């Protein structure tokens, strides 16, 4: 992998992680054109996801620090409830990670047809959430947090947008758009960092199957920095877009990209 490829992948990850267009799907598409193996593409995607998680922490630092302060006040408050909701939302994706990790890794090497179909499904979810008119709630409930967590677990499939699925699900459940967007970005922090830690431990143990050894250090640095900077920009932009209810435009994009990928995979 060259540094130029790493920068391109980092830029794609940073911009698409927060936009409802599937970062994993776009990384799979780009990795296919760059000739990366499924395992190498997956490992590099994890590295880039860590970069965008860190950009999330920077952009939402006020919310993150507020959660820690509320949590360590050692009394039941709104911040404690939010942390509990985030932990509850992690259960579905944790189950997928523990029992279906190998299946997920195989999906990343299963070709572009799956990515194209999942992009079309992402578009459908965005359209449904745009036209849905449920009774609006002031606060996101524990039940909604768990359901949104199920949407996040389903979005491990490449091409199905994590932010698109979770935000669309939250809106369909009647939650305020801005609240859902921030919750969606906060709930991914622990799972991604946990996955990255497991892969680092795997690498340190000298597991020869780890694809980290095939990726040059300079490529990892270039990709990481690019993903972090572009991710910080995209995170701020996405929160403002959700406030204005402009997600329908991303549905059009997902339809166009999904059809292109499906047709390309058939040629």
Short mmCIF file of C-alpha atoms in Angstrom, two decimals:
data_model
loop_
_atom_site.label_atom_id
_atom_site.label_comp_id
_atom_site.label_asym_id
_atom_site.label_seq_id
_atom_site.Cartn_x
_atom_site.Cartn_y
_atom_site.Cartn_z
CA UNK A 1 0.00 0.00 0.00
CA UNK A 2 1.43 3.38 -1.03
CA UNK A 3 1.06 6.57 0.99
CA UNK A 4 -1.23 8.00 -1.69
CA UNK A 5 -3.59 5.02 -1.38
CA UNK A 6 -3.50 5.39 2.40
CA UNK A 7 -4.39 9.09 2.18
CA UNK A 8 -7.26 8.37 -0.22
CA UNK A 9 -8.61 5.63 2.06
CA UNK A 10 -8.21 7.90 5.10
CA UNK A 11 -10.09 10.68 3.35
CA UNK A 12 -12.86 8.29 2.33
CA UNK A 13 -13.15 6.94 5.88
CA UNK A 14 -13.14 10.35 7.50
CA UNK A 15 -15.81 11.80 5.24
CA UNK A 16 -18.07 8.75 5.07
CA UNK A 17 -17.90 7.55 8.70
CA UNK A 18 -20.33 10.24 9.85
CA UNK A 19 -22.27 10.68 6.64
CA UNK A 20 -25.00 8.06 6.10
CA UNK A 21 -23.33 6.47 3.07
CA UNK A 22 -21.35 3.59 4.68
CA UNK A 23 -17.65 4.07 5.31
CA UNK A 24 -17.06 0.28 5.26
CA UNK A 25 -18.79 0.02 1.89
CA UNK A 26 -16.72 2.80 0.38
CA UNK A 27 -13.51 1.38 1.84
CA UNK A 28 -14.38 -2.01 0.33
CA UNK A 29 -15.00 -0.40 -3.05
CA UNK A 30 -11.75 1.59 -2.91
CA UNK A 31 -9.81 -1.40 -1.57
CA UNK A 32 -11.05 -3.52 -4.47
CA UNK A 33 -9.83 -0.96 -7.00
CA UNK A 34 -6.50 -0.70 -5.16
CA UNK A 35 -6.15 -4.49 -5.16
CA UNK A 36 -6.12 -4.93 -1.37
CA UNK A 37 -6.92 -8.32 0.14
CA UNK A 38 -10.05 -8.69 2.25
CA UNK A 39 -8.08 -9.11 5.49
CA UNK A 40 -5.74 -6.20 4.75
CA UNK A 41 -8.71 -4.01 3.89
CA UNK A 42 -10.45 -4.98 7.13
CA UNK A 43 -7.42 -4.31 9.34
CA UNK A 44 -6.71 -0.93 7.73
CA UNK A 45 -10.40 -0.07 8.10
CA UNK A 46 -10.15 -0.74 11.85
CA UNK A 47 -7.15 1.60 12.09
CA UNK A 48 -9.04 4.33 10.25
CA UNK A 49 -12.11 3.78 12.44
CA UNK A 50 -9.95 4.48 15.50
CA UNK A 51 -8.89 7.78 13.92
CA UNK A 52 -12.49 8.84 13.35
CA UNK A 53 -13.47 7.75 16.86
CA UNK A 54 -10.78 10.07 18.23
CA UNK A 55 -12.12 12.87 16.02
CA UNK A 56 -15.57 12.17 17.51
CA UNK A 57 -14.16 12.60 21.01
CA UNK A 58 -12.55 15.92 20.02
CA UNK A 59 -15.67 17.33 18.32
CA UNK A 60 -18.03 16.13 21.06
CA UNK A 61 -15.62 16.79 23.91
CA UNK A 62 -18.17 18.85 25.83
CA UNK A 63 -20.61 15.92 25.79
CA UNK A 64 -17.91 13.32 26.52
CA UNK A 65 -16.41 15.24 29.43
CA UNK A 66 -19.90 15.95 30.77
CA UNK A 67 -20.67 12.23 30.76
CA UNK A 68 -17.51 11.46 32.73
CA UNK A 69 -18.18 14.21 35.26
CA UNK A 70 -21.75 13.03 35.75
CA UNK A 71 -20.70 9.39 35.96
CA UNK A 72 -18.06 10.00 38.61
CA UNK A 73 -20.36 12.11 40.72
CA UNK A 74 -21.59 8.67 41.89
CA UNK A 75 -25.26 9.53 41.87
CA UNK A 76 -28.10 8.86 39.45
CA UNK A 77 -28.35 11.74 37.00
CA UNK A 78 -28.94 12.40 33.31
CA UNK A 79 -25.30 11.74 32.44
CA UNK A 80 -25.37 8.39 34.24
CA UNK A 81 -28.53 7.43 32.36
CA UNK A 82 -26.87 8.33 29.05
CA UNK A 83 -23.84 6.18 29.86
CA UNK A 84 -26.13 3.28 30.77
CA UNK A 85 -28.00 3.73 27.49
CA UNK A 86 -24.73 3.68 25.56
CA UNK A 87 -23.66 0.50 27.36
CA UNK A 88 -27.06 -1.07 26.63
CA UNK A 89 -26.77 -0.15 22.95
CA UNK A 90 -23.40 -1.95 22.81
CA UNK A 91 -24.84 -5.36 23.73
CA UNK A 92 -26.00 -6.34 20.19
CA UNK A 93 -22.74 -5.37 18.49
CA UNK A 94 -20.82 -7.05 21.32
CA UNK A 95 -22.67 -10.30 20.62
CA UNK A 96 -21.84 -10.00 16.93
CA UNK A 97 -18.18 -9.34 17.74
CA UNK A 98 -17.89 -12.30 20.11
CA UNK A 99 -19.76 -14.94 18.14
CA UNK A 100 -19.74 -13.81 14.51
CA UNK A 101 -16.35 -12.10 14.07
CA UNK A 102 -15.13 -14.61 11.48
CA UNK A 103 -18.36 -14.25 9.50
CA UNK A 104 -17.99 -10.45 9.48
CA UNK A 105 -14.40 -10.74 8.26
CA UNK A 106 -15.55 -13.03 5.45
CA UNK A 107 -18.14 -10.45 4.41
CA UNK A 108 -15.38 -7.90 3.80
CA UNK A 109 -13.93 -10.21 1.18
CA UNK A 110 -17.22 -11.30 -0.39
CA UNK A 111 -17.14 -8.83 -3.30
CA UNK A 112 -18.97 -5.70 -4.36
CA UNK A 113 -22.44 -7.13 -5.02
CA UNK A 114 -23.19 -7.24 -1.28
CA UNK A 115 -21.92 -3.67 -0.85
CA UNK A 116 -24.16 -2.41 -3.65
CA UNK A 117 -27.24 -4.13 -2.23
CA UNK A 118 -26.57 -2.78 1.27
CA UNK A 119 -26.13 0.76 -0.09
CA UNK A 120 -29.59 0.44 -1.62
CA UNK A 121 -30.92 -0.76 1.75
CA UNK A 122 -29.29 2.26 3.41
CA UNK A 123 -31.10 4.51 0.94
CA UNK A 124 -34.40 2.82 1.80
CA UNK A 125 -33.88 3.40 5.53
CA UNK A 126 -33.08 7.08 4.94
CA UNK A 127 -36.19 7.54 2.80
CA UNK A 128 -38.42 5.87 5.40
CA UNK A 129 -37.00 8.03 8.20
CA UNK A 130 -37.49 11.16 6.09
CA UNK A 131 -41.20 10.53 5.55
CA UNK A 132 -41.87 9.03 9.00
CA UNK A 133 -43.90 11.29 11.28
CA UNK A 134 -43.93 9.60 14.71
CA UNK A 135 -44.78 11.38 17.93
CA UNK A 136 -41.64 13.23 18.99
CA UNK A 137 -39.98 12.43 22.32
CA UNK A 138 -37.95 14.75 24.49
CA UNK A 139 -35.54 12.04 25.63
CA UNK A 140 -34.15 8.86 24.11
CA UNK A 141 -35.40 5.89 26.18
CA UNK A 142 -33.53 2.76 27.23
CA UNK A 143 -35.76 0.74 24.88
CA UNK A 144 -34.86 3.00 21.97
CA UNK A 145 -31.16 2.79 22.86
CA UNK A 146 -31.27 -1.00 22.62
CA UNK A 147 -33.16 -0.95 19.31
CA UNK A 148 -30.66 1.55 17.90
CA UNK A 149 -27.94 -0.80 19.13
CA UNK A 150 -29.50 -3.62 17.08
CA UNK A 151 -29.36 -1.33 14.03
CA UNK A 152 -25.67 -0.71 14.75
CA UNK A 153 -25.01 -4.45 14.99
CA UNK A 154 -26.68 -5.03 11.61
CA UNK A 155 -24.50 -2.31 10.10
CA UNK A 156 -21.34 -4.41 10.46
CA UNK A 157 -22.26 -5.63 6.97
CA UNK A 158 -20.18 -3.60 4.47
CA UNK A 159 -22.37 -1.17 2.57
CA UNK A 160 -25.00 -0.76 5.28
CA UNK A 161 -24.25 2.62 6.84
CA UNK A 162 -23.81 2.58 10.61
CA UNK A 163 -24.65 6.25 11.08
CA UNK A 164 -27.44 6.03 8.51
CA UNK A 165 -28.98 2.95 10.16
CA UNK A 166 -28.74 4.22 13.73
CA UNK A 167 -29.87 7.78 13.01
CA UNK A 168 -32.71 6.61 10.76
CA UNK A 169 -33.85 4.11 13.40
CA UNK A 170 -33.74 6.75 16.13
CA UNK A 171 -35.79 9.19 14.03
CA UNK A 172 -38.35 6.48 13.19
CA UNK A 173 -38.69 5.81 16.91
CA UNK A 174 -39.63 9.46 17.40
CA UNK A 175 -36.44 10.92 18.84
CA UNK A 176 -35.11 14.38 18.10
CA UNK A 177 -32.68 14.40 15.18
CA UNK A 178 -29.85 16.19 16.96
CA UNK A 179 -30.10 13.92 20.02
CA UNK A 180 -30.04 10.80 17.84
CA UNK A 181 -27.04 12.03 15.84
CA UNK A 182 -24.95 12.70 18.95
CA UNK A 183 -25.98 9.40 20.54
CA UNK A 184 -25.11 7.58 17.31
CA UNK A 185 -21.61 9.05 17.30
CA UNK A 186 -21.01 8.45 21.02
CA UNK A 187 -22.22 4.83 21.05
CA UNK A 188 -19.56 3.67 18.58
CA UNK A 189 -16.56 4.87 20.62
CA UNK A 190 -16.13 1.90 22.98
CA UNK A 191 -16.82 -0.91 20.43
CA UNK A 192 -14.33 0.47 17.88
CA UNK A 193 -11.60 1.12 20.45
CA UNK A 194 -12.19 -2.34 21.93
CA UNK A 195 -11.89 -4.00 18.52
CA UNK A 196 -8.70 -2.05 17.81
CA UNK A 197 -7.20 -3.09 21.15
CA UNK A 198 -7.87 -6.76 20.40
CA UNK A 199 -6.15 -6.44 17.02
CA UNK A 200 -3.15 -4.68 18.55
CA UNK A 201 -2.82 -7.47 21.13
CA UNK A 202 -3.05 -9.97 18.30
CA UNK A 203 -0.24 -8.19 16.49
CA UNK A 204 1.96 -7.99 19.60
CA UNK A 205 1.58 -11.74 20.11
CA UNK A 206 3.15 -12.21 16.69
CA UNK A 207 0.12 -13.82 15.07
CA UNK A 208 1.24 -14.35 11.48
CA UNK A 209 -2.31 -14.02 10.21
CA UNK A 210 -2.41 -10.39 11.27
CA UNK A 211 -2.46 -8.15 8.23
CA UNK A 212 -0.82 -5.31 10.17
CA UNK A 213 2.55 -6.71 9.16
CA UNK A 214 1.73 -6.22 5.47
CA UNK A 215 0.89 -2.51 5.79
CA UNK A 216 3.84 -0.06 5.87
CA UNK A 217 4.08 2.14 8.97
CA UNK A 218 4.16 5.35 6.90
CA UNK A 219 0.92 4.28 5.17
CA UNK A 220 -0.77 3.72 8.53
CA UNK A 221 0.36 7.16 9.75
CA UNK A 222 -0.80 8.93 6.58
CA UNK A 223 -4.16 7.18 6.62
CA UNK A 224 -4.68 7.78 10.34
CA UNK A 225 -3.95 11.52 10.20
CA UNK A 226 -6.08 12.03 7.10
CA UNK A 227 -9.02 10.11 8.59
CA UNK A 228 -8.78 12.08 11.84
CA UNK A 229 -8.78 15.52 10.20
CA UNK A 230 -11.47 14.76 7.62
CA UNK A 231 -13.52 12.95 10.28
CA UNK A 232 -13.55 16.01 12.56
CA UNK A 233 -14.86 18.12 9.69
CA UNK A 234 -17.50 15.55 8.69
CA UNK A 235 -18.72 15.05 12.26
CA UNK A 236 -19.50 18.75 12.71
CA UNK A 237 -21.07 18.93 9.25
CA UNK A 238 -23.25 15.87 9.81
CA UNK A 239 -24.70 17.16 13.10
CA UNK A 240 -25.73 20.39 11.36
CA UNK A 241 -27.19 18.45 8.43
CA UNK A 242 -29.28 16.25 10.72
CA UNK A 243 -30.64 19.34 12.47
CA UNK A 244 -31.87 20.66 9.11
CA UNK A 245 -33.29 17.28 8.05
CA UNK A 246 -31.26 16.95 4.85
CA UNK A 247 -30.62 13.19 5.00
CA UNK A 248 -32.85 12.51 1.98
CA UNK A 249 -30.09 13.79 -0.33
CA UNK A 250 -27.80 11.03 0.90
CA UNK A 251 -30.50 8.52 -0.02
CA UNK A 252 -30.22 9.68 -3.63
CA UNK A 253 -26.46 9.25 -3.47
CA UNK A 254 -26.72 5.75 -1.98
CA UNK A 255 -29.15 4.71 -4.74
CA UNK A 256 -26.80 6.00 -7.45
CA UNK A 257 -23.69 4.46 -5.90
CA UNK A 258 -25.48 1.21 -5.06
CA UNK A 259 -26.76 0.75 -8.62
CA UNK A 260 -23.31 1.58 -10.01
CA UNK A 261 -21.64 -0.99 -7.78
CA UNK A 262 -24.23 -3.68 -8.54
CA UNK A 263 -23.93 -3.13 -12.30
CA UNK A 264 -20.12 -3.03 -12.08
CA UNK A 265 -20.03 -6.32 -10.18
CA UNK A 266 -22.16 -7.94 -12.88
CA UNK A 267 -19.92 -6.83 -15.75
#
